Amino acid sequence: MSLFISNAYAQSAGGAQQGGGMEMLIMLAVFGLIFYFLLYRPQAKRVKEHKNLVSSLSKGDEVLTQGGLVGKITKVSEEKDFIEVALNDSNNIVVQKSSVTAVLPKGTMKSL
């Protein structure tokens, strides 16, 4: 009929095989493993590291916040999840502990 469209013919019922459920279960397990190793496991590791970082904050640590501010911790509130950070001699801010991205080496503020 047409030059570009080929005719489709149905296979006979005796020659066709239906895919079993076992292949589907194996494929689902493979996708589950890929999801676990590429997405869930690295994110869980990052969350655990950040939780350890936040719990180890102490007075005198130099920190970097998510907003890009660098300062020295002057006060840690244990019952509340807030810390006071001195940006310089006259400016202090209060931020949540979870907003701390990294603890910097001692003397970093002087080198900036």
mmCIF file of C-alpha atoms in Angstrom:
data_model
loop_
_atom_site.group_PDB
_atom_site.id
_atom_site.type_symbol
_atom_site.label_atom_id
_atom_site.label_comp_id
_atom_site.label_asym_id
_atom_site.label_seq_id
_atom_site.Cartn_x
_atom_site.Cartn_y
_atom_site.Cartn_z
ATOM 1 C CA MET A 1 0.000 0.000 0.000
ATOM 2 C CA SER A 2 2.442 2.603 1.106
ATOM 3 C CA LEU A 3 6.103 2.817 0.435
ATOM 4 C CA PHE A 4 7.069 3.884 3.986
ATOM 5 C CA ILE A 5 4.542 1.975 6.111
ATOM 6 C CA SER A 6 4.939 -1.773 6.302
ATOM 7 C CA ASN A 7 2.093 -4.122 6.980
ATOM 8 C CA ALA A 8 1.825 -5.564 10.505
ATOM 9 C CA TYR A 9 0.979 -9.198 10.853
ATOM 10 C CA ALA A 10 -0.092 -10.884 14.095
ATOM 11 C CA GLN A 11 1.859 -13.871 15.311
ATOM 12 C CA SER A 12 0.132 -17.142 15.703
ATOM 13 C CA ALA A 13 -0.934 -18.077 19.241
ATOM 14 C CA GLY A 14 1.204 -21.225 19.316
ATOM 15 C CA GLY A 15 4.511 -19.492 18.581
ATOM 16 C CA ALA A 16 4.178 -16.568 20.992
ATOM 17 C CA GLN A 17 5.511 -16.823 24.524
ATOM 18 C CA GLN A 18 4.361 -14.623 27.352
ATOM 19 C CA GLY A 19 6.998 -13.034 29.611
ATOM 20 C CA GLY A 20 7.049 -14.623 33.040
ATOM 21 C CA GLY A 21 6.737 -12.793 36.313
ATOM 22 C CA MET A 22 10.232 -13.842 37.363
ATOM 23 C CA GLU A 23 11.908 -11.504 34.851
ATOM 24 C CA MET A 24 9.794 -8.636 36.154
ATOM 25 C CA LEU A 25 10.831 -9.357 39.753
ATOM 26 C CA ILE A 26 14.496 -9.518 38.801
ATOM 27 C CA MET A 27 14.251 -6.204 36.945
ATOM 28 C CA LEU A 28 12.472 -4.610 39.912
ATOM 29 C CA ALA A 29 15.216 -5.849 42.255
ATOM 30 C CA VAL A 30 17.914 -4.432 39.954
ATOM 31 C CA PHE A 31 16.200 -1.025 39.922
ATOM 32 C CA GLY A 32 15.876 -1.176 43.707
ATOM 33 C CA LEU A 33 19.612 -1.818 44.076
ATOM 34 C CA ILE A 34 20.459 0.999 41.678
ATOM 35 C CA PHE A 35 18.211 3.360 43.642
ATOM 36 C CA TYR A 36 19.781 2.295 46.935
ATOM 37 C CA PHE A 37 23.439 2.619 45.880
ATOM 38 C CA LEU A 38 23.155 5.740 43.714
ATOM 39 C CA LEU A 39 20.594 7.820 45.625
ATOM 40 C CA TYR A 40 19.705 6.699 49.134
ATOM 41 C CA ARG A 41 23.061 5.556 50.531
ATOM 42 C CA PRO A 42 25.123 8.672 49.601
ATOM 43 C CA GLN A 43 22.405 11.008 50.911
ATOM 44 C CA ALA A 44 22.138 9.095 54.186
ATOM 45 C CA LYS A 45 25.922 9.313 54.562
ATOM 46 C CA ARG A 46 25.877 13.105 54.043
ATOM 47 C CA VAL A 47 23.061 13.516 56.584
ATOM 48 C CA LYS A 48 24.982 11.444 59.142
ATOM 49 C CA GLU A 49 28.168 13.491 58.621
ATOM 50 C CA HIS A 50 26.263 16.781 58.993
ATOM 51 C CA LYS A 51 24.564 15.530 62.154
ATOM 52 C CA ASN A 52 27.975 14.648 63.639
ATOM 53 C CA LEU A 53 29.311 18.075 62.616
ATOM 54 C CA VAL A 54 26.413 19.890 64.294
ATOM 55 C CA SER A 55 26.704 17.859 67.494
ATOM 56 C CA SER A 56 30.449 18.557 67.764
ATOM 57 C CA LEU A 57 30.179 22.373 67.581
ATOM 58 C CA SER A 58 31.814 24.125 70.517
ATOM 59 C CA LYS A 59 32.800 27.598 71.638
ATOM 60 C CA GLY A 60 35.816 28.961 69.766
ATOM 61 C CA ASP A 61 35.260 27.020 66.532
ATOM 62 C CA GLU A 62 35.436 29.002 63.314
ATOM 63 C CA VAL A 63 32.502 28.106 61.094
ATOM 64 C CA LEU A 64 31.027 28.741 57.672
ATOM 65 C CA THR A 65 27.237 29.118 57.493
ATOM 66 C CA GLN A 66 24.946 28.255 54.595
ATOM 67 C CA GLY A 67 24.588 31.965 53.890
ATOM 68 C CA GLY A 68 28.345 32.287 53.341
ATOM 69 C CA LEU A 69 29.152 34.037 56.623
ATOM 70 C CA VAL A 70 32.410 33.152 58.361
ATOM 71 C CA GLY A 71 32.686 33.661 62.095
ATOM 72 C CA LYS A 72 33.770 32.319 65.470
ATOM 73 C CA ILE A 73 31.300 30.650 67.824
ATOM 74 C CA THR A 74 30.960 32.645 71.052
ATOM 75 C CA LYS A 75 27.987 30.915 72.667
ATOM 76 C CA VAL A 76 26.391 27.484 72.238
ATOM 77 C CA SER A 77 22.844 26.909 73.483
ATOM 78 C CA GLU A 78 22.364 23.226 74.295
ATOM 79 C CA GLU A 79 18.627 23.166 75.067
ATOM 80 C CA LYS A 80 17.855 25.231 71.985
ATOM 81 C CA ASP A 81 19.477 24.534 68.651
ATOM 82 C CA PHE A 82 21.032 27.987 68.280
ATOM 83 C CA ILE A 83 24.577 29.337 68.408
ATOM 84 C CA GLU A 84 25.950 32.847 68.565
ATOM 85 C CA VAL A 85 28.594 33.626 65.966
ATOM 86 C CA ALA A 86 30.932 36.643 66.102
ATOM 87 C CA LEU A 87 31.569 37.943 62.596
ATOM 88 C CA ASN A 88 34.030 40.548 63.882
ATOM 89 C CA ASP A 89 34.617 42.402 67.163
ATOM 90 C CA SER A 90 31.354 44.354 67.021
ATOM 91 C CA ASN A 91 28.929 42.120 65.091
ATOM 92 C CA ASN A 92 27.344 38.990 66.560
ATOM 93 C CA ILE A 93 24.568 36.959 64.980
ATOM 94 C CA VAL A 94 22.436 34.073 66.215
ATOM 95 C CA VAL A 95 21.923 31.162 63.812
ATOM 96 C CA GLN A 96 20.590 27.630 64.006
ATOM 97 C CA LYS A 97 23.169 24.904 64.459
ATOM 98 C CA SER A 98 21.891 23.146 61.348
ATOM 99 C CA SER A 99 22.820 26.160 59.198
ATOM 100 C CA VAL A 100 26.531 25.533 59.801
ATOM 101 C CA THR A 101 28.051 24.057 56.664
ATOM 102 C CA ALA A 102 31.652 23.507 57.748
ATOM 103 C CA VAL A 103 34.038 23.962 60.637
ATOM 104 C CA LEU A 104 37.090 25.837 59.390
ATOM 105 C CA PRO A 105 40.689 25.435 60.594
ATOM 106 C CA LYS A 106 41.849 27.786 63.343
ATOM 107 C CA GLY A 107 43.172 31.108 62.006
ATOM 108 C CA THR A 108 41.006 31.158 58.889
ATOM 109 C CA MET A 109 39.311 34.421 59.884
ATOM 110 C CA LYS A 110 42.654 36.190 60.298
ATOM 111 C CA SER A 111 43.786 35.090 56.828
ATOM 112 C CA LEU A 112 40.652 36.556 55.226
#
